[in-house]
Amino acid sequence: MRKLLIVLIVLLSLNVVFASSTITEGQNGTFVIKGYYESSNASDCTFRLWSGDQQEPESEANRIYQSGFVTVDGLVEDSPSVIFHWSFEWTKNKSYQLTFSFTPLQSYVERTYFIPEHSFSMECNENIQTVVYDEKVSGSYKYPGKYLNNYKKSISYTANKSANPKELKGTCSLTVFDYEKELSADFEYISYITVEFKVI
Amino acid sequence: MKKTLFLLLVALFSMTSLFCEKKVLNGASQVVSGYIGRNVELTIGDYIYRSSNGNKGINLDINNESNNVRYQIAPTQVPCTKAGLLVGKFNLISSTSDITLEISHDKLHNNGGDSVDYELAVDYVIKSDNSTSDHLKFITSTTPYTFDFSSGNGLIIIEDAGIYFRLSEEVTEKGRYESAVTFKLRSK
């Protein structure tokens, strides 16, 4: 008897799941659509940073992803700047904050990080939006120094989620000045640049 | 009590077999039905979408390259222009044209309170009015559509009307989503 009841309940359930529903005048019928969304394996944003030509390099090897460094080489009085470019593309309808951090120029000489006395500034222009980003920061450091991996000056961009196309491109220039006494063209100086993403 | 249950069981078996397709081995029977007077019936078919692994749910991640339905469900630049992914069918037979059928739906929503809107396209042909062109109607959560058949000649037959699904905005929050599509059949 109990088994028969269980069979009956199972059959009734099956009928509900598999049978079409028929309605007539004055009645309502429903149909349920199901879907799911899990985390996508594909990255939802891409950041590229490169120095040199404005044209983005085709080769992966020439790109600097997310963090990297630019080299100030052949530093002479009439070319105290290094220019780098960046692009940021995103696919999802979110707002992202990009924070650019950079260190002052430094060189590794005889197992010692060498920070010459200098001042620097970094300016960034963002090409697509009409408002020009012109924040300027500067700092001054005296020799002898040590590797300043915890020093950061930051510039933030906010990528608008409703932007179309979902892409930002920009150019930043790092300018060094007041360096005549300390900087030597014999060494290679590097500024480390890091870009951090945050969904806001 | 046992007898009643047994009879119910037999009746249920019969009902199930009425609605199922059969594989023909040595012959088969066909049910013929008819009516006298007013007859209005809307049959909403099963939810027919199944992924390749048998999952009933539609993968709503349109940025995932391994999602083979992403182009069918991705929002279009011009809304309400492409039908989308076939998820169901319905049939309507009416001996009279003084009826309306309203189809509406809410947004897709998950347990976390997130929701996204979608377009529901209905692709149908009224067989009884000698029309050969397909009719495509689009429905969003804010714009239900009412089919008014009053211009018909008295007999309405729609067979295998397709119900198609397409997102109208991108899904960004994780979860399992559901939405109810409601059919309201009314006499005028």
Tab-separated table of N, CA, C and O in Angstrom, chain A residues 1 4-5 7-8 11-12 15 17-42 91-94 164 166, chain B residues 1 5 9 16 38 40-47 57-61 63 87-88 120 170-187:
chain	number	residue	atom	x	y	z
A	1	MET	N	0.836	-1.223	0.000
A	1	MET	CA	0.000	0.000	0.000
A	1	MET	C	0.869	1.270	0.000
A	1	MET	O	0.660	2.198	-0.769
A	4	LEU	N	2.654	1.664	-3.227
A	4	LEU	CA	1.753	2.163	-4.269
A	4	LEU	C	1.626	3.687	-4.178
A	4	LEU	O	1.643	4.414	-5.181
A	5	LEU	N	1.540	4.168	-2.936
A	5	LEU	CA	1.444	5.618	-2.715
A	5	LEU	C	2.702	6.333	-3.214
A	5	LEU	O	2.633	7.383	-3.848
A	7	VAL	N	4.801	5.266	-5.523
A	7	VAL	CA	4.790	5.237	-6.994
A	7	VAL	C	3.878	6.331	-7.536
A	7	VAL	O	4.206	7.058	-8.486
A	8	LEU	N	2.731	6.483	-6.882
A	8	LEU	CA	1.755	7.490	-7.307
A	8	LEU	C	2.345	8.902	-7.230
A	8	LEU	O	2.225	9.710	-8.152
A	11	LEU	N	4.957	9.399	-9.902
A	11	LEU	CA	4.331	9.590	-11.217
A	11	LEU	C	3.724	10.983	-11.352
A	11	LEU	O	3.830	11.636	-12.387
A	12	LEU	N	3.108	11.420	-10.259
A	12	LEU	CA	2.542	12.774	-10.288
A	12	LEU	C	3.641	13.804	-10.508
A	12	LEU	O	3.488	14.735	-11.298
A	15	ASN	N	4.839	13.803	-14.030
A	15	ASN	CA	3.840	14.435	-14.890
A	15	ASN	C	4.002	15.951	-14.886
A	15	ASN	O	3.908	16.606	-15.901
A	17	VAL	N	6.793	17.548	-14.223
A	17	VAL	CA	8.051	17.958	-14.852
A	17	VAL	C	7.975	17.873	-16.368
A	17	VAL	O	8.390	18.768	-17.087
A	18	PHE	N	7.439	16.764	-16.874
A	18	PHE	CA	7.566	16.505	-18.296
A	18	PHE	C	6.357	16.920	-19.144
A	18	PHE	O	6.475	17.066	-20.344
A	19	ALA	N	5.223	17.073	-18.542
A	19	ALA	CA	4.043	17.303	-19.377
A	19	ALA	C	3.912	18.766	-19.748
A	19	ALA	O	4.281	19.651	-18.985
A	20	SER	N	3.420	19.009	-20.919
A	20	SER	CA	3.073	20.363	-21.312
A	20	SER	C	1.845	20.767	-20.507
A	20	SER	O	1.088	19.933	-20.035
A	21	SER	N	1.661	22.067	-20.348
A	21	SER	CA	0.454	22.500	-19.648
A	21	SER	C	-0.507	23.113	-20.646
A	21	SER	O	-0.095	23.822	-21.564
A	22	THR	N	-1.759	22.801	-20.485
A	22	THR	CA	-2.784	23.331	-21.373
A	22	THR	C	-3.728	24.205	-20.565
A	22	THR	O	-4.186	23.807	-19.496
A	23	ILE	N	-3.960	25.400	-21.064
A	23	ILE	CA	-4.885	26.300	-20.375
A	23	ILE	C	-5.968	26.733	-21.348
A	23	ILE	O	-5.823	26.614	-22.565
A	24	THR	N	-7.042	27.219	-20.806
A	24	THR	CA	-8.112	27.745	-21.643
A	24	THR	C	-8.460	29.154	-21.180
A	24	THR	O	-7.767	29.721	-20.333
A	25	GLU	N	-9.512	29.718	-21.729
A	25	GLU	CA	-9.862	31.118	-21.455
A	25	GLU	C	-9.959	31.408	-19.957
A	25	GLU	O	-10.501	30.601	-19.206
A	26	GLY	N	-9.403	32.547	-19.565
A	26	GLY	CA	-9.485	32.969	-18.176
A	26	GLY	C	-8.395	32.387	-17.298
A	26	GLY	O	-8.295	32.722	-16.120
A	27	GLN	N	-7.578	31.516	-17.884
A	27	GLN	CA	-6.525	30.911	-17.075
A	27	GLN	C	-5.156	31.496	-17.441
A	27	GLN	O	-4.989	32.074	-18.512
A	28	ASN	N	-4.227	31.303	-16.526
A	28	ASN	CA	-2.851	31.714	-16.762
A	28	ASN	C	-1.950	30.488	-16.821
A	28	ASN	O	-2.190	29.508	-16.123
A	29	GLY	N	-0.941	30.548	-17.644
A	29	GLY	CA	0.056	29.488	-17.679
A	29	GLY	C	1.434	30.092	-17.507
A	29	GLY	O	1.645	31.268	-17.798
A	30	THR	N	2.359	29.322	-16.999
A	30	THR	CA	3.708	29.855	-16.831
A	30	THR	C	4.745	28.939	-17.450
A	30	THR	O	4.520	27.746	-17.626
A	31	PHE	N	5.864	29.546	-17.752
A	31	PHE	CA	6.973	28.862	-18.396
A	31	PHE	C	8.226	29.450	-17.750
A	31	PHE	O	8.367	30.665	-17.669
A	32	VAL	N	9.085	28.604	-17.246
A	32	VAL	CA	10.230	29.119	-16.484
A	32	VAL	C	11.511	29.001	-17.303
A	32	VAL	O	11.806	27.944	-17.858
A	33	ILE	N	12.224	30.105	-17.405
A	33	ILE	CA	13.521	30.127	-18.079
A	33	ILE	C	14.617	30.077	-17.022
A	33	ILE	O	14.560	30.807	-16.028
A	34	LYS	N	15.584	29.190	-17.242
A	34	LYS	CA	16.647	29.021	-16.245
A	34	LYS	C	17.997	29.400	-16.840
A	34	LYS	O	18.244	29.151	-18.021
A	35	GLY	N	18.835	29.974	-16.051
A	35	GLY	CA	20.180	30.308	-16.507
A	35	GLY	C	21.125	30.356	-15.336
A	35	GLY	O	20.703	30.333	-14.180
A	36	TYR	N	22.384	30.410	-15.631
A	36	TYR	CA	23.371	30.530	-14.553
A	36	TYR	C	24.544	31.360	-15.028
A	36	TYR	O	24.802	31.471	-16.227
A	37	TYR	N	25.210	31.956	-14.095
A	37	TYR	CA	26.406	32.743	-14.402
A	37	TYR	C	27.463	32.408	-13.375
A	37	TYR	O	27.248	32.565	-12.169
A	38	GLU	N	28.581	31.894	-13.853
A	38	GLU	CA	29.697	31.594	-12.977
A	38	GLU	C	30.858	32.489	-13.380
A	38	GLU	O	30.769	33.214	-14.353
A	39	SER	N	31.929	32.375	-12.616
A	39	SER	CA	33.054	33.237	-12.960
A	39	SER	C	33.631	32.831	-14.310
A	39	SER	O	33.763	31.650	-14.603
A	40	SER	N	33.909	33.802	-15.101
A	40	SER	CA	34.456	33.525	-16.418
A	40	SER	C	35.951	33.305	-16.316
A	40	SER	O	36.642	33.959	-15.549
A	41	ASN	N	36.446	32.348	-17.091
A	41	ASN	CA	37.893	32.140	-17.106
A	41	ASN	C	38.595	33.295	-17.815
A	41	ASN	O	39.729	33.612	-17.537
A	42	ALA	N	37.867	33.893	-18.742
A	42	ALA	CA	38.476	34.982	-19.502
A	42	ALA	C	38.630	36.209	-18.613
A	42	ALA	O	37.763	36.517	-17.801
A	91	THR	N	35.597	44.490	-20.528
A	91	THR	CA	34.430	43.921	-21.200
A	91	THR	C	33.182	43.959	-20.331
A	91	THR	O	32.081	44.008	-20.836
A	92	LYS	N	33.357	43.919	-19.045
A	92	LYS	CA	32.183	43.822	-18.185
A	92	LYS	C	31.713	45.203	-17.733
A	92	LYS	O	32.496	46.145	-17.648
A	93	ASN	N	30.457	45.248	-17.440
A	93	ASN	CA	29.838	46.519	-17.115
A	93	ASN	C	30.125	46.912	-15.665
A	93	ASN	O	29.264	46.897	-14.809
A	94	LYS	N	31.391	47.203	-15.428
A	94	LYS	CA	31.810	47.587	-14.085
A	94	LYS	C	32.647	48.858	-14.191
A	94	LYS	O	33.086	49.220	-15.270
A	164	ASN	N	31.556	53.642	-24.047
A	164	ASN	CA	31.480	52.838	-25.266
A	164	ASN	C	32.306	53.533	-26.351
A	164	ASN	O	31.982	54.626	-26.747
A	166	LYS	N	34.613	50.366	-24.660
A	166	LYS	CA	35.141	50.187	-23.318
A	166	LYS	C	36.661	50.121	-23.391
A	166	LYS	O	37.262	49.072	-23.260
B	1	MET	N	-9.864	1.355	-1.032
B	1	MET	CA	-8.761	2.339	-1.116
B	1	MET	C	-7.715	1.899	-2.131
B	1	MET	O	-7.261	2.680	-2.964
B	5	LEU	N	-6.708	3.708	-5.684
B	5	LEU	CA	-5.338	4.076	-6.024
B	5	LEU	C	-4.893	3.430	-7.319
B	5	LEU	O	-4.238	4.035	-8.163
B	9	LEU	N	-3.713	5.236	-10.724
B	9	LEU	CA	-2.434	4.911	-11.355
B	9	LEU	C	-2.603	4.643	-12.839
B	9	LEU	O	-1.860	5.179	-13.690
B	16	THR	N	-0.159	10.227	-19.299
B	16	THR	CA	1.236	10.416	-19.693
B	16	THR	C	1.460	9.958	-21.120
B	16	THR	O	2.108	10.625	-21.918
B	38	ARG	N	-17.672	26.371	-28.690
B	38	ARG	CA	-16.491	27.182	-28.421
B	38	ARG	C	-15.370	26.326	-27.834
B	38	ARG	O	-15.600	25.575	-26.877
B	40	VAL	N	-11.233	26.850	-26.862
B	40	VAL	CA	-10.017	27.674	-26.829
B	40	VAL	C	-8.978	26.953	-25.963
B	40	VAL	O	-9.233	26.696	-24.785
B	41	GLU	N	-7.852	26.631	-26.545
B	41	GLU	CA	-6.825	25.920	-25.784
B	41	GLU	C	-5.434	26.435	-26.137
B	41	GLU	O	-5.088	26.550	-27.319
B	42	LEU	N	-4.694	26.722	-25.107
B	42	LEU	CA	-3.286	27.097	-25.293
B	42	LEU	C	-2.441	26.027	-24.621
B	42	LEU	O	-2.620	25.747	-23.437
B	43	THR	N	-1.546	25.419	-25.378
B	43	THR	CA	-0.670	24.399	-24.805
B	43	THR	C	0.752	24.942	-24.779
B	43	THR	O	1.323	25.262	-25.826
B	44	ILE	N	1.285	25.091	-23.564
B	44	ILE	CA	2.658	25.599	-23.404
B	44	ILE	C	3.579	24.397	-23.289
B	44	ILE	O	3.430	23.568	-22.389
B	45	GLY	N	4.510	24.299	-24.223
B	45	GLY	CA	5.391	23.130	-24.248
B	45	GLY	C	6.427	23.148	-23.144
B	45	GLY	O	6.513	24.080	-22.355
B	46	ASP	N	7.193	22.102	-23.101
B	46	ASP	CA	8.260	22.010	-22.107
B	46	ASP	C	9.346	23.037	-22.377
B	46	ASP	O	9.502	23.511	-23.494
B	47	TYR	N	10.086	23.332	-21.356
B	47	TYR	CA	11.311	24.116	-21.513
B	47	TYR	C	12.307	23.210	-22.221
B	47	TYR	O	12.710	22.174	-21.678
B	57	GLY	N	20.022	24.812	-17.514
B	57	GLY	CA	20.275	26.241	-17.393
B	57	GLY	C	21.100	26.765	-18.562
B	57	GLY	O	21.976	26.066	-19.082
B	58	ILE	N	20.823	27.972	-18.960
B	58	ILE	CA	21.587	28.620	-20.028
B	58	ILE	C	22.807	29.276	-19.412
B	58	ILE	O	22.697	29.986	-18.402
B	59	ASN	N	23.956	29.050	-19.994
B	59	ASN	CA	25.166	29.719	-19.531
B	59	ASN	C	25.084	31.192	-19.929
B	59	ASN	O	25.135	31.534	-21.110
B	60	LEU	N	24.954	32.054	-18.972
B	60	LEU	CA	24.699	33.470	-19.252
B	60	LEU	C	25.975	34.297	-19.397
B	60	LEU	O	25.911	35.507	-19.540
B	61	ASP	N	27.118	33.621	-19.354
B	61	ASP	CA	28.391	34.337	-19.458
B	61	ASP	C	28.744	34.535	-20.936
B	61	ASP	O	29.255	33.636	-21.592
B	63	ASN	N	30.996	36.417	-22.136
B	63	ASN	CA	32.423	36.672	-22.372
B	63	ASN	C	33.256	35.404	-22.343
B	63	ASN	O	34.440	35.435	-22.624
B	87	VAL	N	14.037	28.317	-26.608
B	87	VAL	CA	13.907	27.658	-25.297
B	87	VAL	C	12.563	26.959	-25.114
B	87	VAL	O	12.388	26.171	-24.190
B	88	GLY	N	11.593	27.236	-25.969
B	88	GLY	CA	10.298	26.585	-25.785
B	88	GLY	C	9.373	26.829	-26.959
B	88	GLY	O	9.707	27.555	-27.905
B	120	LEU	N	12.357	38.458	-24.866
B	120	LEU	CA	11.716	37.201	-25.228
B	120	LEU	C	11.099	37.424	-26.609
B	120	LEU	O	10.291	38.326	-26.790
B	170	GLU	N	24.133	42.797	-19.834
B	170	GLU	CA	25.134	41.800	-19.472
B	170	GLU	C	24.964	41.356	-18.019
B	170	GLU	O	24.669	42.170	-17.146
B	171	VAL	N	25.153	40.068	-17.772
B	171	VAL	CA	25.097	39.550	-16.403
B	171	VAL	C	26.476	39.734	-15.774
B	171	VAL	O	27.493	39.412	-16.396
B	172	THR	N	26.527	40.257	-14.569
B	172	THR	CA	27.823	40.468	-13.921
B	172	THR	C	27.918	39.759	-12.576
B	172	THR	O	29.002	39.600	-12.039
B	173	GLU	N	26.811	39.382	-12.009
B	173	GLU	CA	26.858	38.764	-10.680
B	173	GLU	C	26.605	37.270	-10.781
B	173	GLU	O	25.731	36.823	-11.524
B	174	LYS	N	27.373	36.526	-9.998
B	174	LYS	CA	27.269	35.071	-10.039
B	174	LYS	C	25.912	34.594	-9.507
B	174	LYS	O	25.267	35.272	-8.707
B	175	GLY	N	25.539	33.409	-9.925
B	175	GLY	CA	24.340	32.808	-9.351
B	175	GLY	C	23.532	32.028	-10.359
B	175	GLY	O	23.844	32.017	-11.552
B	176	ARG	N	22.532	31.357	-9.856
B	176	ARG	CA	21.575	30.665	-10.711
B	176	ARG	C	20.364	31.573	-10.872
B	176	ARG	O	19.851	32.119	-9.895
B	177	TYR	N	19.961	31.740	-12.093
B	177	TYR	CA	18.911	32.712	-12.401
B	177	TYR	C	17.653	32.014	-12.918
B	177	TYR	O	17.739	30.971	-13.571
B	178	GLU	N	16.522	32.609	-12.631
B	178	GLU	CA	15.247	32.106	-13.161
B	178	GLU	C	14.348	33.279	-13.504
B	178	GLU	O	14.469	34.360	-12.919
B	179	SER	N	13.472	33.038	-14.434
B	179	SER	CA	12.444	34.028	-14.739
B	179	SER	C	11.189	33.288	-15.175
B	179	SER	O	11.264	32.283	-15.877
B	180	ALA	N	10.054	33.788	-14.739
B	180	ALA	CA	8.781	33.168	-15.120
B	180	ALA	C	8.162	33.939	-16.282
B	180	ALA	O	8.053	35.164	-16.240
B	181	VAL	N	7.800	33.198	-17.305
B	181	VAL	CA	7.058	33.777	-18.435
B	181	VAL	C	5.597	33.430	-18.212
B	181	VAL	O	5.260	32.274	-17.972
B	182	THR	N	4.734	34.433	-18.249
B	182	THR	CA	3.324	34.203	-17.950
B	182	THR	C	2.472	34.394	-19.201
B	182	THR	O	2.612	35.386	-19.920
B	183	PHE	N	1.602	33.442	-19.445
B	183	PHE	CA	0.656	33.485	-20.567
B	183	PHE	C	-0.744	33.703	-19.991
B	183	PHE	O	-1.178	32.937	-19.132
B	184	LYS	N	-1.428	34.719	-20.454
B	184	LYS	CA	-2.797	34.964	-19.989
B	184	LYS	C	-3.727	34.902	-21.190
B	184	LYS	O	-3.613	35.722	-22.113
B	185	LEU	N	-4.643	33.963	-21.164
B	185	LEU	CA	-5.578	33.773	-22.260
B	185	LEU	C	-6.926	34.330	-21.830
B	185	LEU	O	-7.484	33.886	-20.819
B	186	ARG	N	-7.445	35.287	-22.559
B	186	ARG	CA	-8.689	35.950	-22.164
B	186	ARG	C	-9.641	36.049	-23.350
B	186	ARG	O	-9.203	36.189	-24.499
B	187	SER	N	-10.934	36.027	-23.027
B	187	SER	CA	-11.927	36.309	-24.070
B	187	SER	C	-12.234	37.799	-24.023
B	187	SER	O	-12.158	38.432	-22.978
